[in-house]
Coordinates of C-alpha atoms in Angstrom, one line a residue:
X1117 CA 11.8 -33.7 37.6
X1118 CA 8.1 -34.5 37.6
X1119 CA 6.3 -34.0 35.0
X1120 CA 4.0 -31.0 36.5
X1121 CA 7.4 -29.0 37.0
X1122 CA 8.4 -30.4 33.2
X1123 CA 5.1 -29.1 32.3
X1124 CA 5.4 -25.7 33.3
X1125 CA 9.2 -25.2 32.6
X1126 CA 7.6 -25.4 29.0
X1127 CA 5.0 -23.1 29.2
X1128 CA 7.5 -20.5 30.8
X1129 CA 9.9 -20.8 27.7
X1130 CA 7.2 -20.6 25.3
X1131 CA 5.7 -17.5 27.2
X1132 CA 8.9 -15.7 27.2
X1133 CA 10.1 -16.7 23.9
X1134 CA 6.5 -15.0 22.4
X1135 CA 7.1 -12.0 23.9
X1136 CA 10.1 -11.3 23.0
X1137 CA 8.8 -12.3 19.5
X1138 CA 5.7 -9.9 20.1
X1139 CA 8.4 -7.3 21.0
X1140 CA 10.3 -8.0 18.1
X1141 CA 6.9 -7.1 15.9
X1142 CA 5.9 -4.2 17.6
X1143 CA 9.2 -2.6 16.7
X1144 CA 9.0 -3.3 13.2
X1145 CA 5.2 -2.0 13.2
X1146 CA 6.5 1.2 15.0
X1147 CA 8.7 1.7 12.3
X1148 CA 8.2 3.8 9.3
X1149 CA 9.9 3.5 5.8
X1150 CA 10.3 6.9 4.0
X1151 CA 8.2 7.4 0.8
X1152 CA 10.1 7.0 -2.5
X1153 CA 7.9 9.6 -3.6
X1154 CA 9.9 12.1 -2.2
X1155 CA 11.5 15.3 -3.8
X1156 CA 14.3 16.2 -2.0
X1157 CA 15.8 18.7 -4.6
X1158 CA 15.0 20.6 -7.7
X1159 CA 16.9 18.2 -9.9
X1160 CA 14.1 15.4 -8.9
X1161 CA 11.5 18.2 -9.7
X1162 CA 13.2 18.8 -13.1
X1163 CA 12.9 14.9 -13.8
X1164 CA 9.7 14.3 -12.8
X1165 CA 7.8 17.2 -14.6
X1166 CA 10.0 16.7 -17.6
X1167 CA 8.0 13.5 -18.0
X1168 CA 4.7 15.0 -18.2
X1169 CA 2.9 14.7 -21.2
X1170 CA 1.9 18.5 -21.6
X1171 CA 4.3 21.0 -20.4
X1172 CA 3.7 23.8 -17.9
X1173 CA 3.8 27.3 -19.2
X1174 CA 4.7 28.7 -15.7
X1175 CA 6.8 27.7 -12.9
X1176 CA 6.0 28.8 -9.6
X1177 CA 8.7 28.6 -6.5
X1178 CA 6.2 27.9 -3.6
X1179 CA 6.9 27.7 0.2
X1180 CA 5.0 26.2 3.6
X1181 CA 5.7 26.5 7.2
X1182 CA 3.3 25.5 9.7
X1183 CA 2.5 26.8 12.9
X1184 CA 0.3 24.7 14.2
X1185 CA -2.1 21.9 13.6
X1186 CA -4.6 19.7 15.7
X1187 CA -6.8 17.0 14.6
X1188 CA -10.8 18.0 14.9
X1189 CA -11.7 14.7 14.3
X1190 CA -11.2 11.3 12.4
X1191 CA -11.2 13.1 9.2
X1192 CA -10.3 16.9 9.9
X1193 CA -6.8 18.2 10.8
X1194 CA -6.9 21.9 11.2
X1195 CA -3.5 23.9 9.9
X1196 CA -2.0 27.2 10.0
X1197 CA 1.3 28.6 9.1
X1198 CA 3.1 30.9 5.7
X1199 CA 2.6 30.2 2.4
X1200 CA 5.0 32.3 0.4
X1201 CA 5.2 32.3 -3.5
X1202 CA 7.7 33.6 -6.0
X1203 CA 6.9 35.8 -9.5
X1204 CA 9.3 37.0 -11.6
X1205 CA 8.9 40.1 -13.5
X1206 CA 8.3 39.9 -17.5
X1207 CA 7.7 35.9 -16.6
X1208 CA 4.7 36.0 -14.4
X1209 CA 2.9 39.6 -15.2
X1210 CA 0.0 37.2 -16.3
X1211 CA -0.6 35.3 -13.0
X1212 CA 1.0 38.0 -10.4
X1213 CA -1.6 38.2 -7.5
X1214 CA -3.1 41.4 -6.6
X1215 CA -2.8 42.7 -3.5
X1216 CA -6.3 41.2 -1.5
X1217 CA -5.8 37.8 -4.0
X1218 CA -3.9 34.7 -3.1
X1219 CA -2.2 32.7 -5.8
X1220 CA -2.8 29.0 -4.9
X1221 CA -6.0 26.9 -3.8
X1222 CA -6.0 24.4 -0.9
X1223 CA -8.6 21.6 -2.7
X1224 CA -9.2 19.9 1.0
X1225 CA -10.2 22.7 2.7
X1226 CA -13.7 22.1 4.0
X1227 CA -14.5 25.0 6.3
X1228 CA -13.5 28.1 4.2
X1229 CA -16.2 30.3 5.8
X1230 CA -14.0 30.2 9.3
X1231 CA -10.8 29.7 7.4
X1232 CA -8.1 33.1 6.8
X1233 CA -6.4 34.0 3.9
X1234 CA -4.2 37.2 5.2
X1235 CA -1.2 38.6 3.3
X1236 CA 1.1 39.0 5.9
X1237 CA 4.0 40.6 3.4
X1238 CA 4.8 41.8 -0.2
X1239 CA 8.8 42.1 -0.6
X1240 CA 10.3 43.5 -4.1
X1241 CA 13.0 41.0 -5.0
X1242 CA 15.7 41.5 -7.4
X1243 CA 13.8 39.7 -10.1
X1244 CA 10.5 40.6 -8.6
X1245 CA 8.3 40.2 -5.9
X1246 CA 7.9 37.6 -3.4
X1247 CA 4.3 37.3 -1.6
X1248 CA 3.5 35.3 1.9
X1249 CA 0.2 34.7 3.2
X1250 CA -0.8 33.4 6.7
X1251 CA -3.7 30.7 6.5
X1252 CA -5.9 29.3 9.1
X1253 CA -7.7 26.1 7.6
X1254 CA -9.6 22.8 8.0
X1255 CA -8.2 20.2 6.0
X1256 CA -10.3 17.1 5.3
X1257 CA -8.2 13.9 4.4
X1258 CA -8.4 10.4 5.1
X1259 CA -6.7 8.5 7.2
X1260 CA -6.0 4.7 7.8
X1261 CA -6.2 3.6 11.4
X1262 CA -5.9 0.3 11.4
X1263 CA -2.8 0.3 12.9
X1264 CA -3.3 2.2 15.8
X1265 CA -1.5 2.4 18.6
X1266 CA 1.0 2.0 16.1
X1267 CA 0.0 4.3 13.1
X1268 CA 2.1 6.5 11.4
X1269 CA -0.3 9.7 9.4
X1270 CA 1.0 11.7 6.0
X1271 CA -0.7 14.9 6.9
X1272 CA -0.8 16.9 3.8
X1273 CA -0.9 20.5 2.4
X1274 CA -2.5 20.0 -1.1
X1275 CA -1.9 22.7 -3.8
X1276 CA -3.3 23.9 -6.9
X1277 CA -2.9 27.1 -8.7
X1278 CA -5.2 30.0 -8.3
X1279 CA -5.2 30.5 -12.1
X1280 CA -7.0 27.5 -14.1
X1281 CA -6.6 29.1 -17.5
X1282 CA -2.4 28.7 -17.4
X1283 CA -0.7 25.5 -17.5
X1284 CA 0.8 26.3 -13.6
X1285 CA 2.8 24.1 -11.8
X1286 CA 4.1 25.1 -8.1
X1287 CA 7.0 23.7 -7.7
X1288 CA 9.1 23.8 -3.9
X1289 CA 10.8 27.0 -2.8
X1290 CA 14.2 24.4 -1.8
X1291 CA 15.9 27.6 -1.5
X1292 CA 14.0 28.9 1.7
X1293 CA 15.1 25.5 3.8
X1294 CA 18.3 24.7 5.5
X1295 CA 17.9 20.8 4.2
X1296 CA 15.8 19.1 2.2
X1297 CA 17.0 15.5 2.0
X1298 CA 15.3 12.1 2.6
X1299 CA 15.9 12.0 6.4
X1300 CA 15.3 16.3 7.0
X1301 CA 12.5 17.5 8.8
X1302 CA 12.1 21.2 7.6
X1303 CA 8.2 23.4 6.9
X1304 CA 7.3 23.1 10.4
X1305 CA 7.4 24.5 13.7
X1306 CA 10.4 23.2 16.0
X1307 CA 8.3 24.4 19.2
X1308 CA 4.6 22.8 18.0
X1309 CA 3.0 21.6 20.1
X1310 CA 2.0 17.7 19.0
X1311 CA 0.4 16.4 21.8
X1312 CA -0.1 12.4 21.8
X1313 CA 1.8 12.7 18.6
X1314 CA 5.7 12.6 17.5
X1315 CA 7.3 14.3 14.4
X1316 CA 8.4 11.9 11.8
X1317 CA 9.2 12.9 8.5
X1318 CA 8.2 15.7 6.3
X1319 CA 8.9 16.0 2.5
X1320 CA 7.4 17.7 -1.2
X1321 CA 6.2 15.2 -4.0
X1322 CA 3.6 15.2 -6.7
X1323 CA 1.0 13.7 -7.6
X1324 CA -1.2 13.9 -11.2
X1325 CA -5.0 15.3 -9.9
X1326 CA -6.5 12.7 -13.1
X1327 CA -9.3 14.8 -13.5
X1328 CA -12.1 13.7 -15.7
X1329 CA -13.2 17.4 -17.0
X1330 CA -11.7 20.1 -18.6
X1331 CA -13.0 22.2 -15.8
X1332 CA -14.8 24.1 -18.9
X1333 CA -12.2 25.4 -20.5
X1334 CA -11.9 23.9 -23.5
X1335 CA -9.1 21.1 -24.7
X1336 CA -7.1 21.7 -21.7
X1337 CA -5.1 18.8 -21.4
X1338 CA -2.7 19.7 -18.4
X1339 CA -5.4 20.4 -16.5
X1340 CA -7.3 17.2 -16.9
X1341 CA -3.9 15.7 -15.8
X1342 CA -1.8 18.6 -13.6
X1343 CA 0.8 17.8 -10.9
X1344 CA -0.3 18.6 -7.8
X1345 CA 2.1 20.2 -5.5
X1346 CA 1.7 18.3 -2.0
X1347 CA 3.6 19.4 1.1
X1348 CA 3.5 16.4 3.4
X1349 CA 4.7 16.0 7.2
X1350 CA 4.8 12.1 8.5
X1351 CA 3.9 11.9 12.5
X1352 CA 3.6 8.5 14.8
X1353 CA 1.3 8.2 17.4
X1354 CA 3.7 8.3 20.9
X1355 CA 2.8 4.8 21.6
X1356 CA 3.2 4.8 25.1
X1357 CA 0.0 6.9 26.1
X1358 CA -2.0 4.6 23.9
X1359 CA -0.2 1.7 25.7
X1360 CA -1.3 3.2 29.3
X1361 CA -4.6 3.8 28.3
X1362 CA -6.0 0.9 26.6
X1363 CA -3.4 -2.3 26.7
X1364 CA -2.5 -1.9 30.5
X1365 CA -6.4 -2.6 31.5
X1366 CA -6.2 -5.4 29.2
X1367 CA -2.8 -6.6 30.8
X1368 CA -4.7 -7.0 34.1
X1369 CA -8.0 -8.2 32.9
X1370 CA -5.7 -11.1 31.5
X1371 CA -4.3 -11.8 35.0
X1372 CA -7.6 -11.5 37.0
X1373 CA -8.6 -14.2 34.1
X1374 CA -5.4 -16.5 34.7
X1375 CA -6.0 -16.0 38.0
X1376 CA -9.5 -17.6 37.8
X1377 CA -8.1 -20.1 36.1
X1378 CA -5.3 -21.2 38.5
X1379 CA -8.3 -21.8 41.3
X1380 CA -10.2 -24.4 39.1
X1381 CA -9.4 -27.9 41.1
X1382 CA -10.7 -30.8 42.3
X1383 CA -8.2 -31.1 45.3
X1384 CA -9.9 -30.8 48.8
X1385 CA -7.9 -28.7 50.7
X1386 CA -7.4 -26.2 47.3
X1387 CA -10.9 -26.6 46.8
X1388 CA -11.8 -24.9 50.4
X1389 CA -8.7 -22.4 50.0
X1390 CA -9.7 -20.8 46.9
X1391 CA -13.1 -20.8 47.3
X1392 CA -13.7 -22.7 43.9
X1393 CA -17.0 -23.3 42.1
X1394 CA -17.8 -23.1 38.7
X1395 CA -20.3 -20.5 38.9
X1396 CA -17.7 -18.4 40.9
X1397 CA -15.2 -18.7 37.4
X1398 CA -18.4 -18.0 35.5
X1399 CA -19.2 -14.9 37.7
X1400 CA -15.5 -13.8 37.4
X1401 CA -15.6 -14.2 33.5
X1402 CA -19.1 -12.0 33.9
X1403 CA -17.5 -9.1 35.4
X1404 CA -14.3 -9.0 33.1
X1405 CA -16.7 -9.1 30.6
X1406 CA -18.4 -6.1 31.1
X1407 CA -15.2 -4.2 32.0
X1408 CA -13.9 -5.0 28.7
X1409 CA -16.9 -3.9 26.9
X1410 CA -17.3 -0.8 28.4
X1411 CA -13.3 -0.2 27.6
X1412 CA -13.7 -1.7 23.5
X1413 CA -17.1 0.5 23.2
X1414 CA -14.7 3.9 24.4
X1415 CA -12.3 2.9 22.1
X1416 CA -14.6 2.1 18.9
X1417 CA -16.0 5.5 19.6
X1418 CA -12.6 7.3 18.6
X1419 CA -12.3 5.6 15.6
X1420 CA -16.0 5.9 14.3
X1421 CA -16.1 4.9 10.8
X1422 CA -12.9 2.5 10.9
X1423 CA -12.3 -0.8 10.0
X1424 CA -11.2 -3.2 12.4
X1425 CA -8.2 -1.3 14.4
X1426 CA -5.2 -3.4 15.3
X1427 CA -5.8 -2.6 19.2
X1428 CA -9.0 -3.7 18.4
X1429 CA -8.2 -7.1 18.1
X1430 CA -7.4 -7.7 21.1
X1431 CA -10.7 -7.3 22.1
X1432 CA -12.0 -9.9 20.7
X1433 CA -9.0 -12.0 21.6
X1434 CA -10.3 -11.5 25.3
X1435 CA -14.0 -12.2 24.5
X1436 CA -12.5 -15.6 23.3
X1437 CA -10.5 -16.0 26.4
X1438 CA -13.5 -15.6 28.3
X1439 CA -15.4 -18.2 26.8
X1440 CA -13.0 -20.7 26.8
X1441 CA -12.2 -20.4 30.7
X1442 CA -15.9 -20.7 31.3
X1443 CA -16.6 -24.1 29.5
X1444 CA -12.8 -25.1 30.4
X1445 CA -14.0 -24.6 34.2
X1446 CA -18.0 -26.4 33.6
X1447 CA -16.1 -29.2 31.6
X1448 CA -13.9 -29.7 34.0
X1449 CA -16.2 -29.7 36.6
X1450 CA -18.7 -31.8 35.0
X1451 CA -19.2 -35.2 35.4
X1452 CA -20.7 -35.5 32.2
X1453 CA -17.2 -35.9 30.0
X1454 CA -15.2 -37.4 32.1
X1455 CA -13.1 -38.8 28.8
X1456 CA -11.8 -35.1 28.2
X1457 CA -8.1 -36.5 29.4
X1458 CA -6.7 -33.0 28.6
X1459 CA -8.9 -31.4 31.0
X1460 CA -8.8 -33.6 33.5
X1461 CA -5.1 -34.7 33.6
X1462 CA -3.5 -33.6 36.8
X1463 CA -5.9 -30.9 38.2
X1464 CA -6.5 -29.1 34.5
X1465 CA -2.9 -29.0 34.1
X1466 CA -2.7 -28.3 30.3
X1467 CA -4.6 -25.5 30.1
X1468 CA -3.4 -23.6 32.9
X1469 CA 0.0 -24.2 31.6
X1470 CA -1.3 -23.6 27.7
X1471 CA -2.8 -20.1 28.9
X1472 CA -0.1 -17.8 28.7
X1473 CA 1.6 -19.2 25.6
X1474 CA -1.6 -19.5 23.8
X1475 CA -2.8 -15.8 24.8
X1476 CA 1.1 -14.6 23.2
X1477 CA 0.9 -17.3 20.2
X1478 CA -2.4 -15.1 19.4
X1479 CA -0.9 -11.8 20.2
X1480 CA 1.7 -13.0 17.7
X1481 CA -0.1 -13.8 14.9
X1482 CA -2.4 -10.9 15.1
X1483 CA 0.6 -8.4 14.9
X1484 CA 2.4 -10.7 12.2
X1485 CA -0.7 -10.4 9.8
X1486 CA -1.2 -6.4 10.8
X1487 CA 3.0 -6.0 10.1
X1488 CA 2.0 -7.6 6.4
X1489 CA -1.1 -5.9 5.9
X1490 CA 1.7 -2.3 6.4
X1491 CA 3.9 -3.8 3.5
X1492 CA 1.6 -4.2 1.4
X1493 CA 0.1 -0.9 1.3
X1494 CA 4.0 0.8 1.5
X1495 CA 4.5 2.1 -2.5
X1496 CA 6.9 0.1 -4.2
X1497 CA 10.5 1.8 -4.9
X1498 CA 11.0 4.1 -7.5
X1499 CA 12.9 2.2 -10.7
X1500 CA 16.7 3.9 -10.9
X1501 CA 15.8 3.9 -14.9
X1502 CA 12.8 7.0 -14.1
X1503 CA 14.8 9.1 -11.4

């Protein structure tokens, strides 16, 4: 075997052994780990708010079920759906809603002017009265999309009671949902519509507001440190669209490129076939450059704001690429260095074998250093001593 066909039997390995590693990755960045946070029953609602320093006074049994929801923007996610709350007679006389009141505050809502507050039904129950509201809001959370196209979002319904002058604490309505457990997806809509995006997970958990006031009233201590009742419904982006939209134009540019690459030569008869000059490489890398800054600058526009996005990067992975085929091709064709031996060896052998396994090796490391940058932000497992 000579050592041209030795030479690119490598390269072939390596560039299907790094995609299948880069596979591999993507997998494990698709996938999402459930939060330990979670409260799948009342007996994990018991424990945790039987650690609280102050107790509450009331307890209560609050419901969700959204009807819709659409992001507005990088920030906003607009919601609507029931909220339905529980009192029971000679326990929550105090903090009963009227009829025209609502007995819970959404904190994130940033648009109440064109938000709805409607009570859509107020049923006697056996112990007293159960009330439901309809609600049409704009929610303003932050989300991390430095993942993206592989980013999984925690949407959440934040609530606080409407009274600030009780110790309150809303805890789930388990009772109203067929399953509540780890792996259930329940509070939501079977027939919403999601769009780009794929239901995931959805759970209750709490977590302490840490205010630094008393909100006025006093040496109230549960309220400087209250458990906030969050309802919480995991998505992933569908990966494909994403994939079709932004990493199949980058696919190609990378095969025009190797394609440019494969016509630098110094043999006459390839010389005349392909055309080759340097400034037709350079020209090549010209155009490809452009068409991948038009594409990066439509893609930094959606995520205004953002950090570095894991799409992102391969970007400026390209930008790279198309530097180092233009000097590779004016090295090669320069007389100037003629000691660069792995240029020069065999018709610029090396790095038109070394293109596609280099390309991968960085795809590779890119998603390796994204996958740790995920476990390191996941919230370590709850201690089987606290549950």
């Amino acid at each position: 075997m000579s050592v041209e066909k030795k030479v690119w039997l490598i390269s072939g390995l390596l560039t299907f052994g790094l995609a299948g590693l880069l596979l591999k990755l993507w997998i494990e960045l698709n996938h999402f780990e459930g939060d330990p946070t979670q409260l799948p029953d009342q007996a994990a609602v018991d424990s945790y708010l039987g650690k609280l320093d102050v107790a509450p006074d009331y307890y209560v049994r609050t419901g969700i079920f959204l009807k819709s929801f659409s992001f507005l923007g990088a920030s906003d996610v607009q919601v609507t759906g029931y909220i339905w709350q529980h009192y029971e007679t000679g326990v929550h006389d105090k903090i009963t809603p009227a009829e025209g009141e609502v007995g819970f505050l959404l904190p994130e809502a940033v648009d109440t002017a064109n938000g709805l507050f409607a009570e859509a039904y107020r049923l006697p129950q056996s112990d007293g009265v159960l009330i439901g509201w309809y609600f049409e809001q704009t929610l303003r959370q932050s989300f991390d999309y430095t993942s993206y196209p592989f980013d999984h979002k925690t949407v959440w319904v934040r609530f606080w009671p409407s009274s600030f002058e009780d110790a309150v604490a809303l805890v789930p309505d388990f009772e109203s949902y067929p399953a509540t457990g780890p792996d259930d997806i329940f509070g939501i809509d079977n027939q919403i519509v999601m769009g780009t995006w794929e239901r995931e997970n959805t759970y209750f958990d709490y977590k302490l507001s840490n205010l630094d006031t008393t909100l006025g009233i006093g040496q109230n201590a549960y309220q400087t440190n209250a458990p906030e009742l969050h309802y919480n419904f995991v998505i992933k982006r569908n990966f494909s669209n994403a994939f079709i939209v932004h990493m199949v134009p980058l696919i190609v540019v990378m095969m025009l490129l190797f394609g440019a690459v494969m016509t630098v030569t110094r043999r006459e008869g390839l010389i005349e076939r392909h055309d080759f000059s340097t400034s037709s490489v350079i020209g090549t890398c010209s155009v490809l450059f452009f068409v991948i800054l038009l594409a990066h600058v439509q893609l930094r526009e959606g995520f205004a704001g953002s950090p570095v996005i894991y799409m992102e990067s391969f970007f400026f992975l390209m930008y790279f690429m198309l530097l180092v085929v233009s000097v590779n091709t004016y090295l090669f064709a320069s007389e100037a260095v003629p000691s660069l031996r792995f240029i020069h060896y065999r018709d610029n052998l090396f790095p038109k074998a070394s293109f596609w396994p280099f390309v991968l090796l960085c795809m590779v490391a890119i998603t390796a250093y994204n996958l740790s940058l995920k476990v390191s932000h996941e919230p370590p497992p709850i201690s089987t001593e606290d549950s």
